[in-house]
Coordinates of C-alpha atoms in Angstrom, one line a residue:
M1 CA -114.5 12.9 106.8
L2 CA -114.1 9.3 105.6
A3 CA -110.1 9.2 105.7
A4 CA -110.2 10.7 109.3
A5 CA -113.0 8.2 110.2
I6 CA -110.4 5.0 108.6
G7 CA -107.7 6.7 110.3
V8 CA -109.3 6.7 113.5
V9 CA -110.0 3.1 113.0
A10 CA -106.6 2.1 112.1
G11 CA -105.2 3.9 115.6
L12 CA -107.7 1.7 116.6
A13 CA -106.8 -1.8 115.0
F14 CA -103.1 -0.4 115.8
L15 CA -103.4 -0.9 119.4
T16 CA -105.1 -4.5 119.3
K17 CA -103.4 -5.8 116.8
W18 CA -100.3 -4.0 115.3
I19 CA -99.1 -5.3 112.4
V20 CA -102.5 -6.7 111.0
A21 CA -103.7 -2.7 111.1
G22 CA -101.6 -1.7 108.2
F23 CA -104.5 -3.3 106.1
I24 CA -106.9 -0.8 106.6
P25 CA -105.2 1.9 104.7
L26 CA -104.3 -0.5 102.3
V27 CA -107.5 -2.0 101.8
W28 CA -108.8 2.0 101.3
L29 CA -106.0 2.4 99.1
A30 CA -106.7 -0.2 96.6
V31 CA -110.9 1.6 96.8
Y32 CA -109.8 5.0 96.0
L33 CA -107.6 4.0 93.5
S34 CA -110.5 1.6 92.1
K35 CA -113.1 4.3 92.0
H36 CA -110.7 7.8 91.2
R37 CA -107.6 6.3 88.5
L38 CA -105.5 8.7 90.3
H39 CA -106.7 11.9 88.7
H40 CA -106.3 14.3 91.7
P41 CA -102.7 12.9 93.0
F42 CA -102.9 15.8 96.1
Q43 CA -106.4 14.7 97.1
L44 CA -104.7 11.0 97.4
L45 CA -102.0 13.0 99.2
L46 CA -104.7 15.0 102.1
H47 CA -106.4 12.1 102.4
G48 CA -103.3 9.7 103.5
T49 CA -102.2 12.7 105.8
T50 CA -105.3 12.6 107.7
M51 CA -105.9 8.8 108.2
A52 CA -102.0 8.9 109.1
A53 CA -102.4 12.3 111.3
A54 CA -105.8 10.6 113.1
A55 CA -104.4 7.3 113.7
V56 CA -101.2 8.6 115.6
L57 CA -103.7 11.1 117.5
V58 CA -105.5 7.7 118.7
A59 CA -102.7 5.3 119.3
M60 CA -100.3 7.7 120.4
P61 CA -101.6 8.4 124.3
L62 CA -101.2 4.6 124.7
L63 CA -97.8 4.1 123.3
L64 CA -96.5 6.9 125.4
F65 CA -97.7 5.7 128.7
L66 CA -96.5 1.8 128.0
F67 CA -93.3 3.5 126.9
R68 CA -93.0 5.3 130.1
A69 CA -94.6 3.0 132.5
Y70 CA -93.6 -0.2 131.3
P71 CA -90.1 0.4 129.4
L72 CA -88.9 -3.1 129.5
E73 CA -91.9 -4.7 128.4
A74 CA -92.3 -2.3 125.8
N75 CA -89.0 -2.4 124.5
Y76 CA -89.0 -6.7 124.3
F77 CA -93.3 -6.6 122.3
I78 CA -91.5 -4.3 120.0
K79 CA -88.5 -6.4 119.4
A80 CA -91.1 -9.5 119.3
T81 CA -93.4 -7.5 116.9
L82 CA -90.3 -6.8 113.9
V83 CA -88.5 -9.9 114.5
P84 CA -90.8 -11.4 112.4
I85 CA -90.3 -9.4 109.6
Q86 CA -86.7 -8.7 109.8
K87 CA -85.2 -12.9 109.9
T88 CA -86.5 -15.8 109.4
I89 CA -88.6 -17.5 112.7
H90 CA -89.5 -21.5 112.8
G91 CA -87.1 -22.7 110.6
H92 CA -88.9 -21.3 107.9
Q93 CA -86.4 -21.1 104.8
H94 CA -89.0 -20.4 101.9
A95 CA -89.7 -18.0 99.9
W96 CA -92.0 -14.6 100.9
Y97 CA -94.8 -16.7 99.0
F98 CA -94.3 -19.8 100.8
F99 CA -97.7 -19.7 102.8
L100 CA -100.0 -18.3 99.8
N101 CA -99.2 -21.3 98.2
Q102 CA -99.5 -23.2 101.3
S103 CA -103.2 -22.2 101.9
R104 CA -104.1 -23.8 98.5
I105 CA -102.9 -26.8 99.3
V106 CA -104.6 -26.6 103.0
F107 CA -108.1 -25.0 101.2
G108 CA -108.5 -26.0 98.4
E109 CA -110.0 -24.8 95.5
L110 CA -112.0 -22.3 97.8
I111 CA -109.6 -19.9 98.2
Y112 CA -109.7 -19.0 94.5
L113 CA -113.5 -17.6 95.1
P114 CA -112.1 -14.7 96.2
C115 CA -109.3 -14.0 94.0
S116 CA -111.6 -14.0 91.1
G117 CA -114.3 -12.0 92.6

């Protein structure tokens, strides 16, 4: 039941912020692995499948409508969402951890508090 609820929340988050919604299952996975230590991999697979199915059931109707009713805009939006993942934008030529390093400089010692927890 909890996996279905997390899937629904992930599906709703996907409808509002596409890329950020991917963090919800990742957080769940981290919590699950910290509590259960992967004693039952089948149970992990079952929960993950339940979450994915619930997220797809929530998000798919609107996505199908968008692609059918507004194909040009939907295509542009998909490309605009995936371009920052696929290639360098805004002249950023640094390593993948560049913004992690920058957050240390911008926020100072405050950034280390959540990491020490």
